[in-house]
Amino acid sequence: MTRVPYLVGVSGASGTPYAKAVLTALLAAGHPVDLVVSRAARLTLLDETGLAWHDSDADRAAWLGTHEGDVKHWGPGDLGAGPSSGSYVTRGMVVVPASTAAVAGIAQGLSKDLLQRAADVTLKERRRLVVVPRETPLNRTHLVALLALHDAGAVVLPASPAFYAGPTDLQQLVDFVAGRVLDALGVEHALYRRWTGDLGAARRSESET
Ligand SMILES: Cc1cc2nc3c(=O)[nH]c(=O)nc-3n(C[C@H](O)[C@H](O)[C@H](O)COP(=O)(O)O)c2cc1C
C-alpha cells in the first residue's frame, strides 16, 4: 500500500506544544507523518522543551515521549526532499505554529526552505493547507499575508483557544487548537469537547466530577 502522509511543518514561532499535540493526534489516528522543522524552530524547541533538535527519530521520541508511529524526517534545507515536488503525494499539510516569516514566505511563494516549498507545493496541487499563525498583535503586513494565504486556498487557523469547552488546564487549551487543526484536516479525534448548543454545559459537567 502506498504511504500517503500528512505533512507537518514546524516553524520558529512560539507554540511548540501545539505542534506536539497535532503530531501526537495524527499518529494516534494511525496516519503517517512527514515532519519538517525549520532552522528557527530549533531555537523555539530548545527554548520551550530543552531539546536540541537534529531531525532524528531519537529527537522525536524525546519530544513526543514515544517511538510509536510512522514519522519521516526531512531537513529544512533539503530542497530535493520528497515534499518539494507535487508528484510526492500527501494528504495535505499543516504549518504549526506558523511564524509571521513563514506566513509571508508562503504567501509570496518564496520557498526559502523545505517547509515553505512544501507549503507552496501543497497550495499549487490544491491540497489542504492549514496555517496556524502565532503572533500578537498583528501588523498590516501580517494581515495582508494571511489574507493572501486565505485567497490562495489555505485555512488560516490562529492559535486561539476557546473557553466554551471548559478547559481546566493548559493542555486542554493546547488540545483545543490541535483539535481544530485535525477538524480542518478531516481527521477524527476526541481532543476537545464540542459545542452542543447547551450554554454552560461544560462548566456544569466539570462541577459534577
Ligand atoms: C524563542 C523565539 C520565539 C519566537 N516567537 C515567535 C512568535 O511567536 N511568532 C513569530 O512570528 N516569530 C517568532 N520568533 C521569530 C521567528 O523565529 C523568526 O521570524 C524566524 O525567522 C522564523 O523563521 P521560520 O519561519 O523559517 O521558522 C521567535 C523567535 C525565537 C528565537
PDB file of C-alpha atoms and ligand atoms in Angstrom:
ATOM      1  CA  MET A   1       0.000   0.000   0.000  1.00  0.00           C
ATOM      2  CA  THR A   2       1.277   3.468  -0.861  1.00  0.00           C
ATOM      3  CA  ARG A   3       2.260   5.565   2.115  1.00  0.00           C
ATOM      4  CA  VAL A   4       0.338   8.865   1.943  1.00  0.00           C
ATOM      5  CA  PRO A   5       1.433  11.077   4.829  1.00  0.00           C
ATOM      6  CA  TYR A   6       0.247  14.297   6.337  1.00  0.00           C
ATOM      7  CA  LEU A   7       2.979  16.898   6.191  1.00  0.00           C
ATOM      8  CA  VAL A   8       3.653  18.776   9.419  1.00  0.00           C
ATOM      9  CA  GLY A   9       5.808  21.892   9.229  1.00  0.00           C
ATOM     10  CA  VAL A  10       7.026  23.400  12.489  1.00  0.00           C
ATOM     11  CA  SER A  11       8.296  26.957  12.050  1.00  0.00           C
ATOM     12  CA  GLY A  12      10.016  29.225  14.527  1.00  0.00           C
ATOM     13  CA  ALA A  13       7.072  30.816  16.313  1.00  0.00           C
ATOM     14  CA  SER A  14       6.402  30.202  19.964  1.00  0.00           C
ATOM     15  CA  GLY A  15       3.947  27.325  20.397  1.00  0.00           C
ATOM     16  CA  THR A  16       5.781  24.012  20.043  1.00  0.00           C
ATOM     17  CA  PRO A  17       3.165  22.395  22.355  1.00  0.00           C
ATOM     18  CA  TYR A  18       0.621  22.918  19.555  1.00  0.00           C
ATOM     19  CA  ALA A  19       2.888  21.063  17.131  1.00  0.00           C
ATOM     20  CA  LYS A  20       3.400  18.253  19.635  1.00  0.00           C
ATOM     21  CA  ALA A  21      -0.360  17.882  20.155  1.00  0.00           C
ATOM     22  CA  VAL A  22      -1.065  17.813  16.397  1.00  0.00           C
ATOM     23  CA  LEU A  23       1.700  15.274  15.747  1.00  0.00           C
ATOM     24  CA  THR A  24       0.593  13.057  18.614  1.00  0.00           C
ATOM     25  CA  ALA A  25      -3.033  13.118  17.468  1.00  0.00           C
ATOM     26  CA  LEU A  26      -2.227  12.378  13.801  1.00  0.00           C
ATOM     27  CA  LEU A  27      -0.054   9.438  14.844  1.00  0.00           C
ATOM     28  CA  ALA A  28      -2.673   8.210  17.326  1.00  0.00           C
ATOM     29  CA  ALA A  29      -5.195   8.261  14.474  1.00  0.00           C
ATOM     30  CA  GLY A  30      -2.851   5.920  12.581  1.00  0.00           C
ATOM     31  CA  HIS A  31      -1.646   8.369   9.938  1.00  0.00           C
ATOM     32  CA  PRO A  32       1.914   8.515   8.656  1.00  0.00           C
ATOM     33  CA  VAL A  33       3.529  11.925   9.076  1.00  0.00           C
ATOM     34  CA  ASP A  34       6.330  13.711   7.225  1.00  0.00           C
ATOM     35  CA  LEU A  35       7.927  16.259   9.548  1.00  0.00           C
ATOM     36  CA  VAL A  36       9.862  19.399   8.628  1.00  0.00           C
ATOM     37  CA  VAL A  37      11.241  21.539  11.448  1.00  0.00           C
ATOM     38  CA  SER A  38      12.602  24.904  10.305  1.00  0.00           C
ATOM     39  CA  ARG A  39      16.008  26.088  11.457  1.00  0.00           C
ATOM     40  CA  ALA A  40      14.412  28.806  13.595  1.00  0.00           C
ATOM     41  CA  ALA A  41      12.120  26.208  15.176  1.00  0.00           C
ATOM     42  CA  ARG A  42      15.213  24.525  16.593  1.00  0.00           C
ATOM     43  CA  LEU A  43      15.505  27.616  18.792  1.00  0.00           C
ATOM     44  CA  THR A  44      11.870  27.537  19.933  1.00  0.00           C
ATOM     45  CA  LEU A  45      12.128  23.790  20.610  1.00  0.00           C
ATOM     46  CA  LEU A  46      15.272  24.392  22.647  1.00  0.00           C
ATOM     47  CA  ASP A  47      13.627  27.279  24.464  1.00  0.00           C
ATOM     48  CA  GLU A  48      10.288  25.595  25.155  1.00  0.00           C
ATOM     49  CA  THR A  49      11.327  21.948  25.651  1.00  0.00           C
ATOM     50  CA  GLY A  50      15.086  21.972  26.326  1.00  0.00           C
ATOM     51  CA  LEU A  51      15.542  19.671  23.314  1.00  0.00           C
ATOM     52  CA  ALA A  52      18.428  20.124  20.838  1.00  0.00           C
ATOM     53  CA  TRP A  53      16.642  19.170  17.608  1.00  0.00           C
ATOM     54  CA  HIS A  54      18.509  17.401  14.779  1.00  0.00           C
ATOM     55  CA  ASP A  55      15.716  15.750  12.778  1.00  0.00           C
ATOM     56  CA  SER A  56      16.191  12.264  14.203  1.00  0.00           C
ATOM     57  CA  ASP A  57      13.833   9.560  15.449  1.00  0.00           C
ATOM     58  CA  ALA A  58      15.511   9.858  18.849  1.00  0.00           C
ATOM     59  CA  ASP A  59      14.736  13.610  18.973  1.00  0.00           C
ATOM     60  CA  ARG A  60      11.132  12.916  18.055  1.00  0.00           C
ATOM     61  CA  ALA A  61      10.802  10.199  20.701  1.00  0.00           C
ATOM     62  CA  ALA A  62      12.247  12.557  23.302  1.00  0.00           C
ATOM     63  CA  TRP A  63       9.790  15.286  22.264  1.00  0.00           C
ATOM     64  CA  LEU A  64       6.636  13.211  21.918  1.00  0.00           C
ATOM     65  CA  GLY A  65       7.525  10.738  24.657  1.00  0.00           C
ATOM     66  CA  THR A  66       7.172   7.704  22.367  1.00  0.00           C
ATOM     67  CA  HIS A  67       8.811   5.908  19.452  1.00  0.00           C
ATOM     68  CA  GLU A  68       5.362   4.829  18.207  1.00  0.00           C
ATOM     69  CA  GLY A  69       4.110   5.949  14.816  1.00  0.00           C
ATOM     70  CA  ASP A  70       5.330   6.335  11.250  1.00  0.00           C
ATOM     71  CA  VAL A  71       7.315   9.595  11.027  1.00  0.00           C
ATOM     72  CA  LYS A  72       9.694  10.563   8.242  1.00  0.00           C
ATOM     73  CA  HIS A  73      12.079  13.416   8.995  1.00  0.00           C
ATOM     74  CA  TRP A  74      13.193  15.850   6.307  1.00  0.00           C
ATOM     75  CA  GLY A  75      15.806  18.510   6.955  1.00  0.00           C
ATOM     76  CA  PRO A  76      14.713  22.130   6.403  1.00  0.00           C
ATOM     77  CA  GLY A  77      17.484  22.723   3.855  1.00  0.00           C
ATOM     78  CA  ASP A  78      16.727  19.575   1.873  1.00  0.00           C
ATOM     79  CA  LEU A  79      15.095  21.128  -1.181  1.00  0.00           C
ATOM     80  CA  GLY A  80      15.473  17.808  -3.002  1.00  0.00           C
ATOM     81  CA  ALA A  81      13.224  16.101  -0.433  1.00  0.00           C
ATOM     82  CA  GLY A  82      10.020  14.337  -1.462  1.00  0.00           C
ATOM     83  CA  PRO A  83       7.629  17.074  -0.295  1.00  0.00           C
ATOM     84  CA  SER A  84       9.360  19.638  -2.524  1.00  0.00           C
ATOM     85  CA  SER A  85       7.637  18.017  -5.535  1.00  0.00           C
ATOM     86  CA  GLY A  86       3.939  17.887  -6.320  1.00  0.00           C
ATOM     87  CA  SER A  87       4.382  14.334  -7.572  1.00  0.00           C
ATOM     88  CA  TYR A  88       5.095  13.286  -3.965  1.00  0.00           C
ATOM     89  CA  VAL A  89       1.573  12.566  -2.775  1.00  0.00           C
ATOM     90  CA  THR A  90       0.406  13.791   0.617  1.00  0.00           C
ATOM     91  CA  ARG A  91      -2.944  14.204   2.331  1.00  0.00           C
ATOM     92  CA  GLY A  92      -2.194  17.867   2.972  1.00  0.00           C
ATOM     93  CA  MET A  93      -0.049  19.969   5.249  1.00  0.00           C
ATOM     94  CA  VAL A  94      -0.254  21.910   8.466  1.00  0.00           C
ATOM     95  CA  VAL A  95       2.224  24.600   9.478  1.00  0.00           C
ATOM     96  CA  VAL A  96       2.022  24.671  13.270  1.00  0.00           C
ATOM     97  CA  PRO A  97       2.992  27.013  14.731  1.00  0.00           C
ATOM     98  CA  ALA A  98       3.418  29.382  11.785  1.00  0.00           C
ATOM     99  CA  SER A  99       5.806  32.297  12.246  1.00  0.00           C
ATOM    100  CA  THR A 100       4.996  35.578  10.544  1.00  0.00           C
ATOM    101  CA  ALA A 101       8.091  34.918   8.427  1.00  0.00           C
ATOM    102  CA  ALA A 102       6.671  31.567   7.286  1.00  0.00           C
ATOM    103  CA  VAL A 103       3.266  33.161   6.648  1.00  0.00           C
ATOM    104  CA  ALA A 104       4.871  35.870   4.500  1.00  0.00           C
ATOM    105  CA  GLY A 105       7.170  33.433   2.714  1.00  0.00           C
ATOM    106  CA  ILE A 106       4.382  31.000   1.848  1.00  0.00           C
ATOM    107  CA  ALA A 107       2.034  33.835   0.824  1.00  0.00           C
ATOM    108  CA  GLN A 108       4.650  35.139  -1.587  1.00  0.00           C
ATOM    109  CA  GLY A 109       5.826  31.751  -2.820  1.00  0.00           C
ATOM    110  CA  LEU A 110       9.385  32.374  -1.637  1.00  0.00           C
ATOM    111  CA  SER A 111      10.160  28.699  -0.894  1.00  0.00           C
ATOM    112  CA  LYS A 112      13.244  29.775   1.042  1.00  0.00           C
ATOM    113  CA  ASP A 113      13.417  26.357   2.711  1.00  0.00           C
ATOM    114  CA  LEU A 114      11.710  22.963   2.523  1.00  0.00           C
ATOM    115  CA  LEU A 115       8.893  23.999   4.859  1.00  0.00           C
ATOM    116  CA  GLN A 116       7.930  26.937   2.640  1.00  0.00           C
ATOM    117  CA  ARG A 117       8.433  24.954  -0.570  1.00  0.00           C
ATOM    118  CA  ALA A 118       6.270  22.072   0.706  1.00  0.00           C
ATOM    119  CA  ALA A 119       3.525  24.543   1.649  1.00  0.00           C
ATOM    120  CA  ASP A 120       3.780  26.163  -1.788  1.00  0.00           C
ATOM    121  CA  VAL A 121       3.515  22.730  -3.423  1.00  0.00           C
ATOM    122  CA  THR A 122       0.508  21.873  -1.248  1.00  0.00           C
ATOM    123  CA  LEU A 123      -1.264  25.011  -2.492  1.00  0.00           C
ATOM    124  CA  LYS A 124      -0.396  24.510  -6.148  1.00  0.00           C
ATOM    125  CA  GLU A 125      -1.592  20.908  -6.020  1.00  0.00           C
ATOM    126  CA  ARG A 126      -4.862  22.144  -4.477  1.00  0.00           C
ATOM    127  CA  ARG A 127      -4.296  20.042  -1.366  1.00  0.00           C
ATOM    128  CA  ARG A 128      -5.421  21.152   2.057  1.00  0.00           C
ATOM    129  CA  LEU A 129      -3.012  23.606   3.717  1.00  0.00           C
ATOM    130  CA  VAL A 130      -3.699  24.646   7.301  1.00  0.00           C
ATOM    131  CA  VAL A 131      -1.636  27.529   8.671  1.00  0.00           C
ATOM    132  CA  VAL A 132      -1.613  28.204  12.422  1.00  0.00           C
ATOM    133  CA  PRO A 133      -0.128  31.694  12.953  1.00  0.00           C
ATOM    134  CA  ARG A 134       1.186  32.616  16.402  1.00  0.00           C
ATOM    135  CA  GLU A 135       1.877  36.284  16.808  1.00  0.00           C
ATOM    136  CA  THR A 136       0.196  39.175  18.560  1.00  0.00           C
ATOM    137  CA  PRO A 137      -0.504  41.951  17.851  1.00  0.00           C
ATOM    138  CA  LEU A 138      -0.569  41.707  14.066  1.00  0.00           C
ATOM    139  CA  ASN A 139       0.663  44.476  11.793  1.00  0.00           C
ATOM    140  CA  ARG A 140      -0.719  45.270   8.344  1.00  0.00           C
ATOM    141  CA  THR A 141       1.921  43.189   6.579  1.00  0.00           C
ATOM    142  CA  HIS A 142       0.943  40.125   8.615  1.00  0.00           C
ATOM    143  CA  LEU A 143      -2.742  40.660   7.883  1.00  0.00           C
ATOM    144  CA  VAL A 144      -2.164  41.124   4.145  1.00  0.00           C
ATOM    145  CA  ALA A 145      -0.084  37.926   4.027  1.00  0.00           C
ATOM    146  CA  LEU A 146      -2.755  35.991   5.933  1.00  0.00           C
ATOM    147  CA  LEU A 147      -5.413  37.244   3.512  1.00  0.00           C
ATOM    148  CA  ALA A 148      -3.231  36.175   0.579  1.00  0.00           C
ATOM    149  CA  LEU A 149      -2.974  32.693   2.106  1.00  0.00           C
ATOM    150  CA  HIS A 150      -6.731  32.553   2.548  1.00  0.00           C
ATOM    151  CA  ASP A 151      -7.253  33.654  -1.053  1.00  0.00           C
ATOM    152  CA  ALA A 152      -4.786  31.009  -2.235  1.00  0.00           C
ATOM    153  CA  GLY A 153      -6.940  28.338  -0.598  1.00  0.00           C
ATOM    154  CA  ALA A 154      -5.249  27.836   2.763  1.00  0.00           C
ATOM    155  CA  VAL A 155      -7.188  27.510   6.009  1.00  0.00           C
ATOM    156  CA  VAL A 156      -5.892  30.209   8.363  1.00  0.00           C
ATOM    157  CA  LEU A 157      -6.422  28.797  11.847  1.00  0.00           C
ATOM    158  CA  PRO A 158      -4.946  31.084  14.518  1.00  0.00           C
ATOM    159  CA  ALA A 159      -3.595  29.522  17.700  1.00  0.00           C
ATOM    160  CA  SER A 160      -6.595  30.906  19.547  1.00  0.00           C
ATOM    161  CA  PRO A 161      -8.046  28.512  22.138  1.00  0.00           C
ATOM    162  CA  ALA A 162     -11.710  28.867  23.136  1.00  0.00           C
ATOM    163  CA  PHE A 163     -13.179  28.543  26.602  1.00  0.00           C
ATOM    164  CA  TYR A 164     -16.600  27.043  25.831  1.00  0.00           C
ATOM    165  CA  ALA A 165     -15.135  23.556  26.101  1.00  0.00           C
ATOM    166  CA  GLY A 166     -14.494  24.152  29.806  1.00  0.00           C
ATOM    167  CA  PRO A 167     -10.683  23.858  29.919  1.00  0.00           C
ATOM    168  CA  THR A 168      -9.258  23.315  33.381  1.00  0.00           C
ATOM    169  CA  ASP A 169      -5.588  23.071  32.451  1.00  0.00           C
ATOM    170  CA  LEU A 170      -3.044  24.252  29.922  1.00  0.00           C
ATOM    171  CA  GLN A 171      -3.034  21.004  27.936  1.00  0.00           C
ATOM    172  CA  GLN A 172      -6.765  21.332  27.275  1.00  0.00           C
ATOM    173  CA  LEU A 173      -6.201  24.786  25.788  1.00  0.00           C
ATOM    174  CA  VAL A 174      -3.448  23.361  23.577  1.00  0.00           C
ATOM    175  CA  ASP A 175      -5.615  20.371  22.614  1.00  0.00           C
ATOM    176  CA  PHE A 176      -8.463  22.671  21.571  1.00  0.00           C
ATOM    177  CA  VAL A 177      -6.243  24.287  18.937  1.00  0.00           C
ATOM    178  CA  ALA A 178      -4.834  20.900  17.879  1.00  0.00           C
ATOM    179  CA  GLY A 179      -8.378  19.541  17.620  1.00  0.00           C
ATOM    180  CA  ARG A 180      -9.453  22.405  15.374  1.00  0.00           C
ATOM    181  CA  VAL A 181      -6.416  21.646  13.182  1.00  0.00           C
ATOM    182  CA  LEU A 182      -7.485  17.999  12.902  1.00  0.00           C
ATOM    183  CA  ASP A 183     -11.028  19.150  12.104  1.00  0.00           C
ATOM    184  CA  ALA A 184      -9.621  21.244   9.248  1.00  0.00           C
ATOM    185  CA  LEU A 185      -7.594  18.253   8.011  1.00  0.00           C
ATOM    186  CA  GLY A 186     -10.642  15.975   8.247  1.00  0.00           C
ATOM    187  CA  VAL A 187      -9.121  13.665  10.867  1.00  0.00           C
ATOM    188  CA  GLU A 188     -11.283  12.231  13.641  1.00  0.00           C
ATOM    189  CA  HIS A 189     -10.240  12.927  17.209  1.00  0.00           C
ATOM    190  CA  ALA A 190     -11.531  13.463  20.722  1.00  0.00           C
ATOM    191  CA  LEU A 191      -9.209  16.316  21.672  1.00  0.00           C
ATOM    192  CA  TYR A 192     -11.841  18.759  22.896  1.00  0.00           C
ATOM    193  CA  ARG A 193     -15.449  18.885  23.955  1.00  0.00           C
ATOM    194  CA  ARG A 194     -17.594  20.144  21.075  1.00  0.00           C
ATOM    195  CA  TRP A 195     -20.186  22.849  21.439  1.00  0.00           C
ATOM    196  CA  THR A 196     -23.687  21.347  21.653  1.00  0.00           C
ATOM    197  CA  GLY A 197     -25.793  24.487  21.944  1.00  0.00           C
ATOM    198  CA  ASP A 198     -26.227  23.968  25.692  1.00  0.00           C
ATOM    199  CA  LEU A 199     -24.977  27.103  27.469  1.00  0.00           C
ATOM    200  CA  GLY A 200     -22.815  26.285  30.486  1.00  0.00           C
ATOM    201  CA  ALA A 201     -22.797  22.502  29.849  1.00  0.00           C
ATOM    202  CA  ALA A 202     -19.017  22.170  30.080  1.00  0.00           C
ATOM    203  CA  ARG A 203     -18.914  24.109  33.344  1.00  0.00           C
ATOM    204  CA  ARG A 204     -21.734  22.018  34.837  1.00  0.00           C
ATOM    205  CA  SER A 205     -20.148  18.695  33.877  1.00  0.00           C
ATOM    206  CA  GLU A 206     -16.839  19.864  35.412  1.00  0.00           C
ATOM    207  CA  SER A 207     -18.516  20.711  38.734  1.00  0.00           C
ATOM    208  CA  GLU A 208     -20.208  17.256  38.736  1.00  0.00           C
ATOM    209  CA  THR A 209     -16.853  15.409  38.527  1.00  0.00           C
TER     210      THR A 209
HETATM  211  C1  LIG B   1      12.324  31.969  21.214  1.00  0.00           C
HETATM  212  C2  LIG B   1      11.726  32.592  19.968  1.00  0.00           C
HETATM  213  C3  LIG B   1      10.375  32.807  19.911  1.00  0.00           C
HETATM  214  C4  LIG B   1       9.806  33.363  18.756  1.00  0.00           C
HETATM  215  N1  LIG B   1       8.445  33.521  18.727  1.00  0.00           N
HETATM  216  C5  LIG B   1       7.870  33.955  17.595  1.00  0.00           C
HETATM  217  C6  LIG B   1       6.448  34.023  17.507  1.00  0.00           C
HETATM  218  O1  LIG B   1       5.707  33.689  18.431  1.00  0.00           O
HETATM  219  N2  LIG B   1       5.902  34.407  16.318  1.00  0.00           N
HETATM  220  C7  LIG B   1       6.684  34.740  15.230  1.00  0.00           C
HETATM  221  O2  LIG B   1       6.108  35.046  14.190  1.00  0.00           O
HETATM  222  N3  LIG B   1       8.042  34.700  15.301  1.00  0.00           N
HETATM  223  C8  LIG B   1       8.657  34.322  16.452  1.00  0.00           C
HETATM  224  N4  LIG B   1      10.022  34.262  16.528  1.00  0.00           N
HETATM  225  C9  LIG B   1      10.816  34.737  15.390  1.00  0.00           C
HETATM  226  C10 LIG B   1      11.000  33.696  14.297  1.00  0.00           C
HETATM  227  O3  LIG B   1      11.677  32.571  14.802  1.00  0.00           O
HETATM  228  C11 LIG B   1      11.797  34.320  13.114  1.00  0.00           C
HETATM  229  O4  LIG B   1      10.985  35.262  12.447  1.00  0.00           O
HETATM  230  C12 LIG B   1      12.312  33.294  12.146  1.00  0.00           C
HETATM  231  O5  LIG B   1      12.924  33.973  11.062  1.00  0.00           O
HETATM  232  C13 LIG B   1      11.208  32.403  11.603  1.00  0.00           C
HETATM  233  O6  LIG B   1      11.762  31.547  10.639  1.00  0.00           O
HETATM  234  P1  LIG B   1      10.964  30.295  10.060  1.00  0.00           P
HETATM  235  O7  LIG B   1       9.652  30.792   9.577  1.00  0.00           O
HETATM  236  O8  LIG B   1      11.844  29.811   8.947  1.00  0.00           O
HETATM  237  O9  LIG B   1      10.841  29.292  11.128  1.00  0.00           O
HETATM  238  C14 LIG B   1      10.619  33.724  17.660  1.00  0.00           C
HETATM  239  C15 LIG B   1      11.998  33.511  17.748  1.00  0.00           C
HETATM  240  C16 LIG B   1      12.548  32.950  18.882  1.00  0.00           C
HETATM  241  C17 LIG B   1      14.038  32.715  18.942  1.00  0.00           C
END
